[in-house]
Coordinates of C-alpha atoms in Angstrom, one line a residue:
X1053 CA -0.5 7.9 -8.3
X1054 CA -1.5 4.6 -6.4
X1055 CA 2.5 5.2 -4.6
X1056 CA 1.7 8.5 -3.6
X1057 CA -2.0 7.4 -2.4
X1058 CA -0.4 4.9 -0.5
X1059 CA 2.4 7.1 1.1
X1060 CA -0.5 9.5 2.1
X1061 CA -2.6 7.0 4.1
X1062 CA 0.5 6.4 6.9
X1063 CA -0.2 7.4 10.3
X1064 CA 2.2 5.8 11.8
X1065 CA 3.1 7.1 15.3
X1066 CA 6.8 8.6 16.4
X1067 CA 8.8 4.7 17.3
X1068 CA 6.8 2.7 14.8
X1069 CA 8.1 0.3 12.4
X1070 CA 6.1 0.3 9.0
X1071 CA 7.6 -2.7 6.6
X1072 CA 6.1 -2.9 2.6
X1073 CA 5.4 -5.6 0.8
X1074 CA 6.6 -5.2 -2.9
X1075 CA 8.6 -1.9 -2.7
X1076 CA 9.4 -1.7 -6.3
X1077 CA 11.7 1.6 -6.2
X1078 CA 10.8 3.1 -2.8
X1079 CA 7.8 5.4 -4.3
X1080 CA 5.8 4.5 -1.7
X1081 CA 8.1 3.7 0.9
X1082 CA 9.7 7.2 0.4
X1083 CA 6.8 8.7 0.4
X1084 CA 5.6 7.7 3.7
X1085 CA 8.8 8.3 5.4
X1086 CA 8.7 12.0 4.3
X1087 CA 5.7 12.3 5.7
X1088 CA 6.5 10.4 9.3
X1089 CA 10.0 11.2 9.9
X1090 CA 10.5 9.7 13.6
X1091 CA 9.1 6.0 11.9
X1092 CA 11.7 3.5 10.7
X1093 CA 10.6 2.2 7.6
X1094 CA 11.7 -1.3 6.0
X1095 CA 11.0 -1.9 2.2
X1096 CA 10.7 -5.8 0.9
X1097 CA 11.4 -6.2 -2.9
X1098 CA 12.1 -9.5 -5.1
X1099 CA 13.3 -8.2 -8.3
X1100 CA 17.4 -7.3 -7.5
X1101 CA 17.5 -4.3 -10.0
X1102 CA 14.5 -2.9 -7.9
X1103 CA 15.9 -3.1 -5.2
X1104 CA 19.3 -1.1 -5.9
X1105 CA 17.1 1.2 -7.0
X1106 CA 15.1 1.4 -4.0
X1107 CA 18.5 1.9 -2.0
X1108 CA 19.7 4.8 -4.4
X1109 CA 16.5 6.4 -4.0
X1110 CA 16.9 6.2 0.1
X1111 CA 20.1 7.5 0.1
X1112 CA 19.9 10.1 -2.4
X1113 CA 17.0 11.6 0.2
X1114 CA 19.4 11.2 3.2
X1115 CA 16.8 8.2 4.6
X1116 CA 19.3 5.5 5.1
X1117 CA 19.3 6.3 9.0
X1118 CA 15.8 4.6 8.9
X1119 CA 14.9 3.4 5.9
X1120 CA 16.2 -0.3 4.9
X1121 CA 15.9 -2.1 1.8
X1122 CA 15.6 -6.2 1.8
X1123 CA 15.3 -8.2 -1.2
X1124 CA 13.2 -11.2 -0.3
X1125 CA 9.7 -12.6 -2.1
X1126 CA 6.5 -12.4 -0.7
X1127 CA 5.6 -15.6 -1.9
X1128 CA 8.3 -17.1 0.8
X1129 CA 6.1 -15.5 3.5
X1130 CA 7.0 -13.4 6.5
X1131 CA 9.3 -15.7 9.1
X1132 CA 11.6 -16.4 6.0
X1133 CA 13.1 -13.1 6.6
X1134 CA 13.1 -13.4 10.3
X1135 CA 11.9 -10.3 11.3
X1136 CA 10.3 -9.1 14.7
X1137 CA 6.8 -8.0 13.8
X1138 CA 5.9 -4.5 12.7
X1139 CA 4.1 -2.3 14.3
X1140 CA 2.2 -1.7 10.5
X1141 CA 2.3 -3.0 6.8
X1142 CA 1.8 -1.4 3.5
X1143 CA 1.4 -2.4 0.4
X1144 CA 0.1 -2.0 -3.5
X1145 CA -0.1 -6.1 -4.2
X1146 CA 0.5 -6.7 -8.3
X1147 CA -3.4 -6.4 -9.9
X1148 CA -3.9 -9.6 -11.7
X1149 CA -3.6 -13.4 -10.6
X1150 CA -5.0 -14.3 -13.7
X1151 CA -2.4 -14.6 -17.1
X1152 CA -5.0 -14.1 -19.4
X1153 CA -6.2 -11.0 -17.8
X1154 CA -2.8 -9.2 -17.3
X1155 CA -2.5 -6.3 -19.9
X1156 CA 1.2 -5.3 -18.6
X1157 CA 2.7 -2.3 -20.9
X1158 CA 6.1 -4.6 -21.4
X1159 CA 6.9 -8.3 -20.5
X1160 CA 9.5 -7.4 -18.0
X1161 CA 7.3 -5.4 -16.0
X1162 CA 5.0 -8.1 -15.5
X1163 CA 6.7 -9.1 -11.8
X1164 CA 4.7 -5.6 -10.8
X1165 CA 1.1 -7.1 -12.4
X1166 CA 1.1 -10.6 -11.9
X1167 CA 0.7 -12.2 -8.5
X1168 CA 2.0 -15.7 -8.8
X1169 CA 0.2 -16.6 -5.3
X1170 CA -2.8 -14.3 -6.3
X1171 CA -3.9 -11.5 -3.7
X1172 CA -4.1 -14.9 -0.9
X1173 CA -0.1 -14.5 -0.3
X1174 CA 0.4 -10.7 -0.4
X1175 CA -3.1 -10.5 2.5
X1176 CA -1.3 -13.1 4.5
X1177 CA 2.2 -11.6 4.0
X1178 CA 1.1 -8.2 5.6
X1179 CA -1.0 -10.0 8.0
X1180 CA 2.0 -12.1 9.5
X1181 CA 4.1 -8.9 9.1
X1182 CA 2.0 -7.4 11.9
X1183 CA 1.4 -7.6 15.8
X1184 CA -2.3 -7.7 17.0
X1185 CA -3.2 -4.3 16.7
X1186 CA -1.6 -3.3 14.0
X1187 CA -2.4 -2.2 10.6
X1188 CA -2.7 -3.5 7.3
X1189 CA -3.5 -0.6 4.4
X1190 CA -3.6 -2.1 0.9
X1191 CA -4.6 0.0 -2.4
X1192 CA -6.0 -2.4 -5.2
X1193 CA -8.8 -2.7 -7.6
X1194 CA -12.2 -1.8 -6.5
X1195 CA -13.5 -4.5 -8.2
X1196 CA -10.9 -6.8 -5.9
X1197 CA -12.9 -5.0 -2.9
X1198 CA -15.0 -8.3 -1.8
X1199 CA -11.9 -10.5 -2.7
X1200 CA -9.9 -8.3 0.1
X1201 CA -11.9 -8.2 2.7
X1202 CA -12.8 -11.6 2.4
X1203 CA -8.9 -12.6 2.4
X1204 CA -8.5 -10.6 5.5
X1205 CA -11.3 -11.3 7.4
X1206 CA -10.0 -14.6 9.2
X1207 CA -7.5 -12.7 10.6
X1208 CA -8.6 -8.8 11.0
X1209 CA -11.4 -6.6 11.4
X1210 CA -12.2 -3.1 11.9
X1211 CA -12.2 -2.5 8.3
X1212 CA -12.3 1.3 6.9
X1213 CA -12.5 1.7 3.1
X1214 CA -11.1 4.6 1.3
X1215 CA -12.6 4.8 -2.5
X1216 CA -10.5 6.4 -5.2
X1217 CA -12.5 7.8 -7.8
X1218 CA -11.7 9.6 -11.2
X1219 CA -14.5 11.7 -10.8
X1220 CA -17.4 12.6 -8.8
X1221 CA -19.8 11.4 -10.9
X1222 CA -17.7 7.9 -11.5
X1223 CA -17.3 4.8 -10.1
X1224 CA -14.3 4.0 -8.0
X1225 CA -11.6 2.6 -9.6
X1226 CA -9.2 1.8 -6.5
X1227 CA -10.2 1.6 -3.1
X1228 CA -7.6 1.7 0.1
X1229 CA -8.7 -1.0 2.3
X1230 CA -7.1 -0.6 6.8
X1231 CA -7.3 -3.1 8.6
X1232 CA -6.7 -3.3 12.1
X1233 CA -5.2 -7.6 13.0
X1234 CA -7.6 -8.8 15.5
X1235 CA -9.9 -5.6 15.1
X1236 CA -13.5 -6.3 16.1
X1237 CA -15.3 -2.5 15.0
X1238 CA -17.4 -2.2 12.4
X1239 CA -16.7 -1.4 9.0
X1240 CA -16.4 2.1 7.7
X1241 CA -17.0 2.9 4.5
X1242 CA -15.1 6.8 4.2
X1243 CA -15.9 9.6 1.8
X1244 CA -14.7 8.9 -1.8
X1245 CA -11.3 10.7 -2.4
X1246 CA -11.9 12.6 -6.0
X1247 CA -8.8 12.6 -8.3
X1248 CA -9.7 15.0 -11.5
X1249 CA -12.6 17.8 -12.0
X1250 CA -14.7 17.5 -15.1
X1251 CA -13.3 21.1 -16.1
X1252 CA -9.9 21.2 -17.0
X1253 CA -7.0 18.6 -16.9
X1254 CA -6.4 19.4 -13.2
X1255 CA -6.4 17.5 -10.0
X1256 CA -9.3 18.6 -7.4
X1257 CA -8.3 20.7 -4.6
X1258 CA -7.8 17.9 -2.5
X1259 CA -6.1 15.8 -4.5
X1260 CA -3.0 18.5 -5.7
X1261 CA -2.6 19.0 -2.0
X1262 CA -2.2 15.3 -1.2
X1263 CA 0.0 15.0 -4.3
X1264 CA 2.3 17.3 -3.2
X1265 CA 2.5 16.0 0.5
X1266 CA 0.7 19.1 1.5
X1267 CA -1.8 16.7 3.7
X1268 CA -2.4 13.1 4.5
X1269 CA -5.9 10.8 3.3
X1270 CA -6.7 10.3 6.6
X1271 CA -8.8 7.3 7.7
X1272 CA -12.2 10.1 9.1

C-alpha cells in the first residue's frame, strides 16, 4: 500500500530524473514510472538480492530503457555514488531507529524496518539527491510527522502534507510529506486521503482508483 501511495504522488515532468532511496524490489519505483513514462527513473538499494530483484522486475515491464537499478547504502550518502543531482527524490525510509521498538515479521526483513542512521540519513540522502528546486516526497509514520519536518527544515521548505488515514473517522496513520529544497511557501496541510469504508471490506472510491493507477494523489 505505502509503494503504491508513493508511486501515486510522482508528478514528475516529461525530461525529469526521479532517483529512490531504498528501492527494495522496484514497487514503488515501478510504480511511478508507469505512471510518468517520458521520466528516467533510478532506484538505489543495499541489500544485493533486492536489487536483482528490482532489475527482473524492470525488465520484465520492458522499463530497462529508463529505469536503472544501483546497489549502494544510504548510509554512505549521496556523492558516494557520484551522481549529477536529480531533478526529484522518493522514498519510504525503514520506520524504526529504535531496536527495541522494531516489531519486524522475520529477522531478515529487518534491513526494510530498521534505520541504522535513524530517519537523519535517509532526510539528508534525498536532500543531497536533489537540485534547489526540487522535490523530496517521503511516506512514513504520522507519528514521525514533527521528526520530518524538523529533519528537513534546514534545508527545504514549502512543505505540503498528505495524511493517510484508515478511516474517516480515524486518525492518520501515514502521512506523505513534499518538500520543495530551498522552498520558502507556507505549509499546506491537504485533505486526508481515506483508505477503507466502515461498510464492507472495500477500499473508498478514491482509493480503488489510485490503487489501480486509475489517478494520481495529487499535491491540491
Amino acid at each position: 500500500m505505502d509503494a503504491a501511495l508513493l508511486a501515486a504522488t510522482c508528478d514528475a515532468r516529461p525530461g525529469d530524473r526521479v532517483i529512490e532511496a531504498g528501492c527494495g524490489v522496484g514497487g514503488a519505483l515501478l510504480g511511478a514510472a508507469s505512471r510518468r513514462p517520458d521520466t528516467r527513473f533510478v532506484g538505489l538499494e543495499r541489500d544485493p538480492a533486492a536489487a536483482t530483484l528490482a532489475r527482473g522486475n524492470v525488465a520484465l515491464n520492458g522499463l530497462e530503457a529508463r529505469v536503472e537499478i544501483i546497489e549502494g547504502d544510504v548510509e554512505a550518502g549521496f556523492r558516494a555514488l557520484d551522481l549529477p543531482l536529480f531533478d526529484a527524490a522518493i522514498s519510504n525510509p525503514p520506520f524504526f531507529d529504535d531496536p527495541g521498538a522494531l516489531r519486524a515479521p522475520a529477522a531478515e526483513k529487518s534491513g526494510a524496518w530498521m534505520a541504522d542512521g535513524g530517519l537523519a540519513a535517509w532526510t539528508v540522502f534525498c536532500l543531497k539527491a536533489v537540485r534547489e528546486g526540487g522535490t523530496v516526497t517521503l511516506i512514513h509514520r504520522a507519528d514521525r510527522l514533527g521528526d520530518i519536518l524538523t529533519l528537513l527544515a534546514p534545508k527545504a521548505g514549502s512543505f505540503r502534507i498528505r495524511p493517510i488515514a484508515p478511516f474517516a473517522d480515524a486518525p492518520a496513520k501515514r502521512v506523505i510529506v513534499r518538500a520543495i529544497k530551498t522552498g520558502k511557501a507556507p505549509l499546506v496541510l491537504l485533505p486526508p486521503l481515506v483508505l477503507h469504508e466502515r461498510e464492507g471490506a472495500g477500499h473508498t472510491v478514491r482509493a480503488e482508483a489510485i490503487l489501480r493507477g486509475e489517478t494520481g494523489l495529487g499535491w491540491s
